[in-house]
Amino acid sequence: MSGAATAQAGAGLSQAEALARLRRDGPNELPQDRRRRLAPIVWEALREPMLQLLLAAGGIYLVLGNRAEALMLLGFAVLNVVMVVVQEARTETALAALRELAAPRALVWRDGAQSQIPARELVAGDVIRLSEGERVPADAVLQEAAALQADEALLTGESVPVRKQAGGGQAARAEPGGEATAYVWAGSLITGGSGVARVCATGPRTAIGRIGHALGGVEAAPPPLQTQMRRLVWLFAAAGIGASLLLTVAYGLLHGHWLQAVLGGITLAMATLPEEFPLVLTIFLVLGAWRMSRRHVLARRGAAIEALGTATLLCTDKTGTLTQNRMSVARLAVGAETLTLTPETSALPETFHALVETAILASRPDPFDPMEQAFHALGRRSLAGSGHLHAGWTMARDYPVQPDMLAMSQAWPGTAPGTYLIAAKGAPEAIADLCHLEEPALAALRRGVAEMAAAGLRVLAVARGAHAGPDWPASQHEFAFTLLGLAGLADPLRPGVPAAVAACRSAGIDVAMITGDHPATARAIAQQAGIAAGAVLTGAEMARLDDTALREAVRTTRLFARVLPEQKLRLVQAFAANGEVVAMTGDGVNDAPSLKAAHIGIAMGGRGTDVAREAAALVLLDDDFTSLVAAIRLGRRIDANLRKAFSYILAVHVPVAGMALIPVLLGWPLMLGPVHVVFLEMIIDPASSIVFEAEPEAASIMSAPPRRPGAPLFSLGLLAGGVLQGATVLAAAMLVFALGTQGGGDESTGRAMAFITLVAGNLGLVLSNKMLGGGALAAIGRPNTALAMVAAGAVLALGLTLWVPWLRALFGFPALPAGQMAVALLAGLASMALNMAALGLWQARRAR
């Protein structure tokens, strides 16, 4: 397609003209609300039960005539809304960044040069290239088509691919569906072939825009984590509302003060409602996905983030993932003569000219494949001016790689009219079959292949044939080929791969390599990467095994060679049947079934097709295995920090709820009012969401085995531990309250001292829950700027309530002497020390 493609490139728009049309027509996207506006965010905040309780308490204080306390509560309500807006804005910013990364892109000619641009920037008149596995970004008319087929099921409901052709098909009806049309439609999928097309409609003017369909992302069911969280929220909400109603009735009957009873009920409801749970989960998942995107991993589904913590097996391909995808021809072999090449090689002996020339003719004229690019690069360096480069030739026929023939052939016009030169390249065994080699020649070929493969080279064989006459055979096997030689291509290992594989092993995660390469090449690369280089299972051997036998074979096998994309599905199913939690990489159309079947499907962002990306849960934006391992590390961090945050939320609500409930049960005056609970919530909300989300991972996070599949994130042990931590702080606060009311003190003194203990104990709970999954000193030593800011703000706010007279009056506090403050503070610190010691002992026992 090279010559014609270049001609079409010259017909592309200039950048200036494209910008003018973009301003005139608008972006190439359907109307959608891409970002949430301020008003809906504020409205959702006002609908939150916690805020409504706060407003109700403020209204009751107004009825009671306590205007100052009412204004304080209403001010806290405004602050609560501001915090929600800030957190939502942060979430929306992260989501916008993720949308930009996930946005489709298009290969377009601008100013006569090819470039990749976001599909939303396409305009009418742009010339674009279409390739197998991509979604068509806009309605367009084909200028060229090479065996191009499109699946238009999104528009027509018909899943059978439609054949497309350039030129005469333009007379066909300009509607989706119908054979042999020259039109391709936005949203349809190129299932085969390639082409060049000129955009004729964008955005709402496309066929899919006119019929009102929305091109959204794949909608996924809520991950198990959300299901567990919702159950927990309903449990706590039901218990909190029930307890608050009982408290209201009991206090009213016992004391006869029904307004105070309602305030007490509201206080208890505010203390027990778990409004932080959904907030924390949303922030963790969205910001976690954003953090992954900064490590070049796009999380398309929230379930993938959770699943990363349970992965036991990573199945990765070789080229471009473990290696740099920068192929170069490193060795040539013609007969018994071999030649080692370097990047500086600029001339070749005549013996190797035909081999390189035919390898180029067996490659696409405008290649994307790194191996074909390597042949073209070698030809430009070494064959320039030799008469072996055929610029401007037009391909007459091609025979692509087939599952039963791992070789491709391309036909070019010969020197005599009606004759054709046939160039073929592919797996050495396939080329040997095409050449019908006798045993001596076949044995020599195998020796040459083994020598190159043992050096870690990817080996291709090259053959040449001829054809005369207008009738083309159905299969390339019917040509008479002559073997020209072998080419060994080097693709260096990515620098960080051995360390990343070692990190996986220490984390209890096996790594399997699945490649289409020769078994010896696979073994050599696996040894360099540190992957268990034992037995190699080939695709041909897999085909002879039934499902039971394959399950047994893959229990110990981690190297798979000469594997076809469609065989990956069988491997995923076999691994899963053996109890593995599988992460599988893929990039082609045929990889989509295996990516969907895997627990974590991972598509290549650079070389992957749109089909693979849509089927996958994760996308490696740089196609780098080390980025995948970094994502697993981040997934485990998110998993661990969610546990810490939920344990903290559970723990901190115990003393707050207890101090609202116990006085009623014991016949004491109310110890906490809504204003006190709101103050504590101003610490709890940012601590549970921002502080724990920003908590760095423990150094040992990749040394622990994966979380057991199916194990709940909120185990009974985690719930019990949270309750016990909170009970420790509650006991300290109640003890301090009792001390404050003795020796001439009153309930206001006890309330102030207990409140100091609660604030100190609250901050202590943050520190103690930082210990989960790591030692005390390591947890405290890990820097967390968000924690420092929250702690400083809490201490400053507490100081103001104790020393500013009008704030003391609002909170119902007297002026405390330094001794009583010290006692209250020490009690809070003692509860923190007790909790940290208990957690340390528990973790040491688990480690033993």
PDB file of N, CA and C in Angstrom, residues 278-361:
ATOM      1  N   PRO A 278     -18.664   4.972  51.721  1.00  0.00           N
ATOM      2  CA  PRO A 278     -18.711   5.179  50.267  1.00  0.00           C
ATOM      3  C   PRO A 278     -17.753   6.270  49.790  1.00  0.00           C
ATOM      4  N   LEU A 279     -17.548   7.304  50.619  1.00  0.00           N
ATOM      5  CA  LEU A 279     -16.615   8.370  50.249  1.00  0.00           C
ATOM      6  C   LEU A 279     -15.208   7.808  50.090  1.00  0.00           C
ATOM      7  N   VAL A 280     -14.795   7.014  51.078  1.00  0.00           N
ATOM      8  CA  VAL A 280     -13.445   6.440  51.050  1.00  0.00           C
ATOM      9  C   VAL A 280     -13.273   5.518  49.849  1.00  0.00           C
ATOM     10  N   LEU A 281     -14.251   4.661  49.606  1.00  0.00           N
ATOM     11  CA  LEU A 281     -14.129   3.718  48.499  1.00  0.00           C
ATOM     12  C   LEU A 281     -14.016   4.449  47.160  1.00  0.00           C
ATOM     13  N   THR A 282     -14.849   5.466  46.966  1.00  0.00           N
ATOM     14  CA  THR A 282     -14.804   6.222  45.710  1.00  0.00           C
ATOM     15  C   THR A 282     -13.456   6.896  45.522  1.00  0.00           C
ATOM     16  N   ILE A 283     -12.985   7.576  46.558  1.00  0.00           N
ATOM     17  CA  ILE A 283     -11.714   8.297  46.444  1.00  0.00           C
ATOM     18  C   ILE A 283     -10.560   7.330  46.226  1.00  0.00           C
ATOM     19  N   PHE A 284     -10.555   6.210  46.954  1.00  0.00           N
ATOM     20  CA  PHE A 284      -9.456   5.254  46.811  1.00  0.00           C
ATOM     21  C   PHE A 284      -9.407   4.672  45.405  1.00  0.00           C
ATOM     22  N   LEU A 285     -10.574   4.277  44.871  1.00  0.00           N
ATOM     23  CA  LEU A 285     -10.571   3.637  43.560  1.00  0.00           C
ATOM     24  C   LEU A 285     -10.224   4.630  42.453  1.00  0.00           C
ATOM     25  N   VAL A 286     -10.795   5.836  42.525  1.00  0.00           N
ATOM     26  CA  VAL A 286     -10.526   6.815  41.468  1.00  0.00           C
ATOM     27  C   VAL A 286      -9.084   7.301  41.541  1.00  0.00           C
ATOM     28  N   LEU A 287      -8.628   7.705  42.728  1.00  0.00           N
ATOM     29  CA  LEU A 287      -7.260   8.175  42.836  1.00  0.00           C
ATOM     30  C   LEU A 287      -6.264   7.039  42.660  1.00  0.00           C
ATOM     31  N   GLY A 288      -6.674   5.817  43.041  1.00  0.00           N
ATOM     32  CA  GLY A 288      -5.809   4.670  42.784  1.00  0.00           C
ATOM     33  C   GLY A 288      -5.621   4.456  41.296  1.00  0.00           C
ATOM     34  N   ALA A 289      -6.722   4.560  40.539  1.00  0.00           N
ATOM     35  CA  ALA A 289      -6.611   4.436  39.083  1.00  0.00           C
ATOM     36  C   ALA A 289      -5.758   5.561  38.514  1.00  0.00           C
ATOM     37  N   TRP A 290      -5.891   6.755  39.075  1.00  0.00           N
ATOM     38  CA  TRP A 290      -5.072   7.874  38.608  1.00  0.00           C
ATOM     39  C   TRP A 290      -3.598   7.633  38.916  1.00  0.00           C
ATOM     40  N   ARG A 291      -3.306   7.125  40.102  1.00  0.00           N
ATOM     41  CA  ARG A 291      -1.905   6.821  40.439  1.00  0.00           C
ATOM     42  C   ARG A 291      -1.349   5.759  39.486  1.00  0.00           C
ATOM     43  N   MET A 292      -2.175   4.761  39.140  1.00  0.00           N
ATOM     44  CA  MET A 292      -1.722   3.744  38.200  1.00  0.00           C
ATOM     45  C   MET A 292      -1.429   4.359  36.835  1.00  0.00           C
ATOM     46  N   SER A 293      -2.262   5.304  36.422  1.00  0.00           N
ATOM     47  CA  SER A 293      -2.035   5.914  35.113  1.00  0.00           C
ATOM     48  C   SER A 293      -0.703   6.651  35.087  1.00  0.00           C
ATOM     49  N   ARG A 294      -0.267   7.165  36.218  1.00  0.00           N
ATOM     50  CA  ARG A 294       1.037   7.831  36.276  1.00  0.00           C
ATOM     51  C   ARG A 294       2.168   6.819  36.159  1.00  0.00           C
ATOM     52  N   ARG A 295       1.876   5.550  36.425  1.00  0.00           N
ATOM     53  CA  ARG A 295       2.843   4.470  36.197  1.00  0.00           C
ATOM     54  C   ARG A 295       2.582   3.791  34.854  1.00  0.00           C
ATOM     55  N   HIS A 296       1.861   4.467  33.973  1.00  0.00           N
ATOM     56  CA  HIS A 296       1.595   3.996  32.604  1.00  0.00           C
ATOM     57  C   HIS A 296       0.673   2.786  32.556  1.00  0.00           C
ATOM     58  N   VAL A 297      -0.243   2.691  33.511  1.00  0.00           N
ATOM     59  CA  VAL A 297      -1.238   1.621  33.512  1.00  0.00           C
ATOM     60  C   VAL A 297      -2.612   2.259  33.659  1.00  0.00           C
ATOM     61  N   LEU A 298      -3.491   1.983  32.685  1.00  0.00           N
ATOM     62  CA  LEU A 298      -4.839   2.530  32.711  1.00  0.00           C
ATOM     63  C   LEU A 298      -5.798   1.458  33.229  1.00  0.00           C
ATOM     64  N   ALA A 299      -6.448   1.731  34.359  1.00  0.00           N
ATOM     65  CA  ALA A 299      -7.436   0.806  34.922  1.00  0.00           C
ATOM     66  C   ALA A 299      -8.801   1.163  34.350  1.00  0.00           C
ATOM     67  N   ARG A 300      -9.323   0.297  33.483  1.00  0.00           N
ATOM     68  CA  ARG A 300     -10.603   0.570  32.834  1.00  0.00           C
ATOM     69  C   ARG A 300     -11.770   0.141  33.709  1.00  0.00           C
ATOM     70  N   ARG A 301     -11.543  -0.743  34.664  1.00  0.00           N
ATOM     71  CA  ARG A 301     -12.616  -1.218  35.537  1.00  0.00           C
ATOM     72  C   ARG A 301     -12.107  -1.271  36.973  1.00  0.00           C
ATOM     73  N   GLY A 302     -12.980  -0.800  37.894  1.00  0.00           N
ATOM     74  CA  GLY A 302     -12.591  -0.782  39.295  1.00  0.00           C
ATOM     75  C   GLY A 302     -12.299  -2.159  39.850  1.00  0.00           C
ATOM     76  N   ALA A 303     -12.963  -3.189  39.319  1.00  0.00           N
ATOM     77  CA  ALA A 303     -12.742  -4.548  39.813  1.00  0.00           C
ATOM     78  C   ALA A 303     -11.306  -4.991  39.605  1.00  0.00           C
ATOM     79  N   ALA A 304     -10.635  -4.443  38.576  1.00  0.00           N
ATOM     80  CA  ALA A 304      -9.258  -4.847  38.305  1.00  0.00           C
ATOM     81  C   ALA A 304      -8.328  -4.413  39.424  1.00  0.00           C
ATOM     82  N   ILE A 305      -8.599  -3.241  40.025  1.00  0.00           N
ATOM     83  CA  ILE A 305      -7.751  -2.744  41.103  1.00  0.00           C
ATOM     84  C   ILE A 305      -7.826  -3.692  42.290  1.00  0.00           C
ATOM     85  N   GLU A 306      -9.047  -4.156  42.581  1.00  0.00           N
ATOM     86  CA  GLU A 306      -9.215  -5.113  43.678  1.00  0.00           C
ATOM     87  C   GLU A 306      -8.560  -6.439  43.338  1.00  0.00           C
ATOM     88  N   ALA A 307      -8.743  -6.901  42.088  1.00  0.00           N
ATOM     89  CA  ALA A 307      -8.224  -8.214  41.698  1.00  0.00           C
ATOM     90  C   ALA A 307      -6.705  -8.267  41.726  1.00  0.00           C
ATOM     91  N   LEU A 308      -6.044  -7.126  41.532  1.00  0.00           N
ATOM     92  CA  LEU A 308      -4.585  -7.122  41.531  1.00  0.00           C
ATOM     93  C   LEU A 308      -4.007  -7.647  42.847  1.00  0.00           C
ATOM     94  N   GLY A 309      -4.746  -7.439  43.927  1.00  0.00           N
ATOM     95  CA  GLY A 309      -4.256  -7.913  45.214  1.00  0.00           C
ATOM     96  C   GLY A 309      -4.307  -9.414  45.374  1.00  0.00           C
ATOM     97  N   THR A 310      -4.999 -10.113  44.451  1.00  0.00           N
ATOM     98  CA  THR A 310      -5.144 -11.563  44.585  1.00  0.00           C
ATOM     99  C   THR A 310      -4.459 -12.328  43.459  1.00  0.00           C
ATOM    100  N   ALA A 311      -3.819 -11.623  42.507  1.00  0.00           N
ATOM    101  CA  ALA A 311      -3.208 -12.293  41.356  1.00  0.00           C
ATOM    102  C   ALA A 311      -2.121 -13.261  41.812  1.00  0.00           C
ATOM    103  N   THR A 312      -2.140 -14.469  41.236  1.00  0.00           N
ATOM    104  CA  THR A 312      -1.127 -15.473  41.547  1.00  0.00           C
ATOM    105  C   THR A 312      -0.261 -15.828  40.349  1.00  0.00           C
ATOM    106  N   LEU A 313      -0.681 -15.438  39.144  1.00  0.00           N
ATOM    107  CA  LEU A 313       0.058 -15.805  37.935  1.00  0.00           C
ATOM    108  C   LEU A 313      -0.050 -14.688  36.903  1.00  0.00           C
ATOM    109  N   LEU A 314       1.091 -14.221  36.408  1.00  0.00           N
ATOM    110  CA  LEU A 314       1.133 -13.249  35.316  1.00  0.00           C
ATOM    111  C   LEU A 314       1.553 -13.969  34.043  1.00  0.00           C
ATOM    112  N   CYS A 315       0.695 -13.941  33.046  1.00  0.00           N
ATOM    113  CA  CYS A 315       1.016 -14.524  31.744  1.00  0.00           C
ATOM    114  C   CYS A 315       1.355 -13.379  30.795  1.00  0.00           C
ATOM    115  N   THR A 316       2.571 -13.341  30.329  1.00  0.00           N
ATOM    116  CA  THR A 316       3.014 -12.221  29.508  1.00  0.00           C
ATOM    117  C   THR A 316       3.593 -12.715  28.196  1.00  0.00           C
ATOM    118  N   ASP A 317       3.406 -11.912  27.164  1.00  0.00           N
ATOM    119  CA  ASP A 317       4.105 -12.231  25.922  1.00  0.00           C
ATOM    120  C   ASP A 317       5.520 -11.679  26.023  1.00  0.00           C
ATOM    121  N   LYS A 318       6.317 -11.957  24.998  1.00  0.00           N
ATOM    122  CA  LYS A 318       7.730 -11.583  25.040  1.00  0.00           C
ATOM    123  C   LYS A 318       7.986 -10.255  24.354  1.00  0.00           C
ATOM    124  N   THR A 319       7.676 -10.193  23.079  1.00  0.00           N
ATOM    125  CA  THR A 319       8.069  -9.044  22.260  1.00  0.00           C
ATOM    126  C   THR A 319       7.338  -7.789  22.694  1.00  0.00           C
ATOM    127  N   GLY A 320       8.107  -6.777  23.081  1.00  0.00           N
ATOM    128  CA  GLY A 320       7.538  -5.490  23.437  1.00  0.00           C
ATOM    129  C   GLY A 320       7.111  -5.379  24.885  1.00  0.00           C
ATOM    130  N   THR A 321       6.924  -6.514  25.554  1.00  0.00           N
ATOM    131  CA  THR A 321       6.525  -6.486  26.964  1.00  0.00           C
ATOM    132  C   THR A 321       7.728  -6.790  27.847  1.00  0.00           C
ATOM    133  N   LEU A 322       8.347  -7.950  27.630  1.00  0.00           N
ATOM    134  CA  LEU A 322       9.597  -8.258  28.318  1.00  0.00           C
ATOM    135  C   LEU A 322      10.784  -7.612  27.597  1.00  0.00           C
ATOM    136  N   THR A 323      10.648  -7.447  26.297  1.00  0.00           N
ATOM    137  CA  THR A 323      11.728  -6.849  25.507  1.00  0.00           C
ATOM    138  C   THR A 323      11.369  -5.432  25.093  1.00  0.00           C
ATOM    139  N   GLN A 324      12.325  -4.741  24.464  1.00  0.00           N
ATOM    140  CA  GLN A 324      12.151  -3.320  24.172  1.00  0.00           C
ATOM    141  C   GLN A 324      11.365  -3.056  22.890  1.00  0.00           C
ATOM    142  N   ASN A 325      11.045  -4.101  22.149  1.00  0.00           N
ATOM    143  CA  ASN A 325      10.323  -3.948  20.880  1.00  0.00           C
ATOM    144  C   ASN A 325      11.089  -3.036  19.920  1.00  0.00           C
ATOM    145  N   ARG A 326      12.412  -3.121  19.988  1.00  0.00           N
ATOM    146  CA  ARG A 326      13.296  -2.378  19.078  1.00  0.00           C
ATOM    147  C   ARG A 326      14.146  -3.398  18.336  1.00  0.00           C
ATOM    148  N   MET A 327      13.511  -4.073  17.401  1.00  0.00           N
ATOM    149  CA  MET A 327      14.185  -5.178  16.739  1.00  0.00           C
ATOM    150  C   MET A 327      15.199  -4.678  15.712  1.00  0.00           C
ATOM    151  N   SER A 328      16.264  -5.446  15.595  1.00  0.00           N
ATOM    152  CA  SER A 328      17.263  -5.213  14.560  1.00  0.00           C
ATOM    153  C   SER A 328      17.735  -6.565  14.056  1.00  0.00           C
ATOM    154  N   VAL A 329      18.104  -6.604  12.793  1.00  0.00           N
ATOM    155  CA  VAL A 329      18.615  -7.856  12.226  1.00  0.00           C
ATOM    156  C   VAL A 329      20.039  -8.036  12.730  1.00  0.00           C
ATOM    157  N   ALA A 330      20.269  -9.083  13.511  1.00  0.00           N
ATOM    158  CA  ALA A 330      21.561  -9.305  14.152  1.00  0.00           C
ATOM    159  C   ALA A 330      22.404 -10.353  13.451  1.00  0.00           C
ATOM    160  N   ARG A 331      21.767 -11.289  12.723  1.00  0.00           N
ATOM    161  CA  ARG A 331      22.542 -12.351  12.076  1.00  0.00           C
ATOM    162  C   ARG A 331      21.813 -12.818  10.834  1.00  0.00           C
ATOM    163  N   LEU A 332      22.576 -13.095   9.778  1.00  0.00           N
ATOM    164  CA  LEU A 332      22.053 -13.654   8.539  1.00  0.00           C
ATOM    165  C   LEU A 332      22.779 -14.957   8.241  1.00  0.00           C
ATOM    166  N   ALA A 333      22.065 -15.884   7.648  1.00  0.00           N
ATOM    167  CA  ALA A 333      22.679 -17.163   7.282  1.00  0.00           C
ATOM    168  C   ALA A 333      22.170 -17.567   5.911  1.00  0.00           C
ATOM    169  N   VAL A 334      23.113 -17.810   4.997  1.00  0.00           N
ATOM    170  CA  VAL A 334      22.805 -18.333   3.657  1.00  0.00           C
ATOM    171  C   VAL A 334      23.654 -19.571   3.463  1.00  0.00           C
ATOM    172  N   GLY A 335      23.013 -20.740   3.444  1.00  0.00           N
ATOM    173  CA  GLY A 335      23.768 -21.982   3.377  1.00  0.00           C
ATOM    174  C   GLY A 335      24.634 -22.121   4.613  1.00  0.00           C
ATOM    175  N   ALA A 336      25.927 -22.386   4.404  1.00  0.00           N
ATOM    176  CA  ALA A 336      26.852 -22.545   5.519  1.00  0.00           C
ATOM    177  C   ALA A 336      27.491 -21.232   5.935  1.00  0.00           C
ATOM    178  N   GLU A 337      27.228 -20.163   5.195  1.00  0.00           N
ATOM    179  CA  GLU A 337      27.854 -18.868   5.455  1.00  0.00           C
ATOM    180  C   GLU A 337      26.952 -18.024   6.350  1.00  0.00           C
ATOM    181  N   THR A 338      27.519 -17.472   7.410  1.00  0.00           N
ATOM    182  CA  THR A 338      26.760 -16.616   8.331  1.00  0.00           C
ATOM    183  C   THR A 338      27.428 -15.262   8.425  1.00  0.00           C
ATOM    184  N   LEU A 339      26.636 -14.264   8.807  1.00  0.00           N
ATOM    185  CA  LEU A 339      27.134 -12.895   8.935  1.00  0.00           C
ATOM    186  C   LEU A 339      26.495 -12.268  10.167  1.00  0.00           C
ATOM    187  N   THR A 340      27.337 -11.768  11.078  1.00  0.00           N
ATOM    188  CA  THR A 340      26.855 -11.061  12.259  1.00  0.00           C
ATOM    189  C   THR A 340      26.831  -9.569  11.971  1.00  0.00           C
ATOM    190  N   LEU A 341      25.702  -8.931  12.281  1.00  0.00           N
ATOM    191  CA  LEU A 341      25.517  -7.515  11.960  1.00  0.00           C
ATOM    192  C   LEU A 341      25.541  -6.668  13.232  1.00  0.00           C
ATOM    193  N   THR A 342      25.895  -5.425  13.045  1.00  0.00           N
ATOM    194  CA  THR A 342      25.808  -4.430  14.121  1.00  0.00           C
ATOM    195  C   THR A 342      24.991  -3.254  13.599  1.00  0.00           C
ATOM    196  N   PRO A 343      24.554  -2.361  14.486  1.00  0.00           N
ATOM    197  CA  PRO A 343      23.809  -1.182  14.006  1.00  0.00           C
ATOM    198  C   PRO A 343      24.609  -0.327  13.038  1.00  0.00           C
ATOM    199  N   GLU A 344      25.929  -0.489  13.024  1.00  0.00           N
ATOM    200  CA  GLU A 344      26.764   0.318  12.133  1.00  0.00           C
ATOM    201  C   GLU A 344      26.994  -0.353  10.785  1.00  0.00           C
ATOM    202  N   THR A 345      26.541  -1.600  10.611  1.00  0.00           N
ATOM    203  CA  THR A 345      26.765  -2.297   9.346  1.00  0.00           C
ATOM    204  C   THR A 345      26.106  -1.525   8.211  1.00  0.00           C
ATOM    205  N   SER A 346      26.909  -1.132   7.200  1.00  0.00           N
ATOM    206  CA  SER A 346      26.383  -0.318   6.114  1.00  0.00           C
ATOM    207  C   SER A 346      26.486  -0.998   4.757  1.00  0.00           C
ATOM    208  N   ALA A 347      27.169  -2.112   4.678  1.00  0.00           N
ATOM    209  CA  ALA A 347      27.301  -2.823   3.400  1.00  0.00           C
ATOM    210  C   ALA A 347      27.267  -4.322   3.665  1.00  0.00           C
ATOM    211  N   LEU A 348      26.666  -5.055   2.741  1.00  0.00           N
ATOM    212  CA  LEU A 348      26.544  -6.506   2.868  1.00  0.00           C
ATOM    213  C   LEU A 348      27.275  -7.179   1.712  1.00  0.00           C
ATOM    214  N   PRO A 349      27.886  -8.334   1.976  1.00  0.00           N
ATOM    215  CA  PRO A 349      28.414  -9.122   0.864  1.00  0.00           C
ATOM    216  C   PRO A 349      27.292  -9.498  -0.099  1.00  0.00           C
ATOM    217  N   GLU A 350      27.620  -9.675  -1.362  1.00  0.00           N
ATOM    218  CA  GLU A 350      26.621  -9.988  -2.377  1.00  0.00           C
ATOM    219  C   GLU A 350      25.840 -11.249  -2.037  1.00  0.00           C
ATOM    220  N   THR A 351      26.452 -12.159  -1.314  1.00  0.00           N
ATOM    221  CA  THR A 351      25.797 -13.421  -0.963  1.00  0.00           C
ATOM    222  C   THR A 351      24.476 -13.200  -0.243  1.00  0.00           C
ATOM    223  N   PHE A 352      24.374 -12.100   0.536  1.00  0.00           N
ATOM    224  CA  PHE A 352      23.216 -11.888   1.391  1.00  0.00           C
ATOM    225  C   PHE A 352      22.216 -10.900   0.793  1.00  0.00           C
ATOM    226  N   HIS A 353      22.514 -10.360  -0.392  1.00  0.00           N
ATOM    227  CA  HIS A 353      21.625  -9.359  -0.973  1.00  0.00           C
ATOM    228  C   HIS A 353      20.233  -9.911  -1.260  1.00  0.00           C
ATOM    229  N   ALA A 354      20.166 -11.085  -1.885  1.00  0.00           N
ATOM    230  CA  ALA A 354      18.855 -11.651  -2.243  1.00  0.00           C
ATOM    231  C   ALA A 354      18.034 -11.965  -1.000  1.00  0.00           C
ATOM    232  N   LEU A 355      18.699 -12.419   0.061  1.00  0.00           N
ATOM    233  CA  LEU A 355      17.994 -12.742   1.306  1.00  0.00           C
ATOM    234  C   LEU A 355      17.329 -11.491   1.884  1.00  0.00           C
ATOM    235  N   VAL A 356      18.079 -10.390   1.991  1.00  0.00           N
ATOM    236  CA  VAL A 356      17.531  -9.169   2.568  1.00  0.00           C
ATOM    237  C   VAL A 356      16.475  -8.568   1.654  1.00  0.00           C
ATOM    238  N   GLU A 357      16.742  -8.577   0.333  1.00  0.00           N
ATOM    239  CA  GLU A 357      15.772  -8.042  -0.622  1.00  0.00           C
ATOM    240  C   GLU A 357      14.438  -8.775  -0.514  1.00  0.00           C
ATOM    241  N   THR A 358      14.470 -10.093  -0.454  1.00  0.00           N
ATOM    242  CA  THR A 358      13.233 -10.879  -0.401  1.00  0.00           C
ATOM    243  C   THR A 358      12.526 -10.700   0.939  1.00  0.00           C
ATOM    244  N   ALA A 359      13.304 -10.575   2.019  1.00  0.00           N
ATOM    245  CA  ALA A 359      12.688 -10.324   3.328  1.00  0.00           C
ATOM    246  C   ALA A 359      11.916  -9.011   3.323  1.00  0.00           C
ATOM    247  N   ILE A 360      12.463  -7.989   2.624  1.00  0.00           N
ATOM    248  CA  ILE A 360      11.760  -6.705   2.525  1.00  0.00           C
ATOM    249  C   ILE A 360      10.495  -6.861   1.691  1.00  0.00           C
ATOM    250  N   LEU A 361      10.592  -7.610   0.569  1.00  0.00           N
ATOM    251  CA  LEU A 361       9.421  -7.799  -0.290  1.00  0.00           C
ATOM    252  C   LEU A 361       8.352  -8.659   0.393  1.00  0.00           C
TER     253      LEU A 361
END
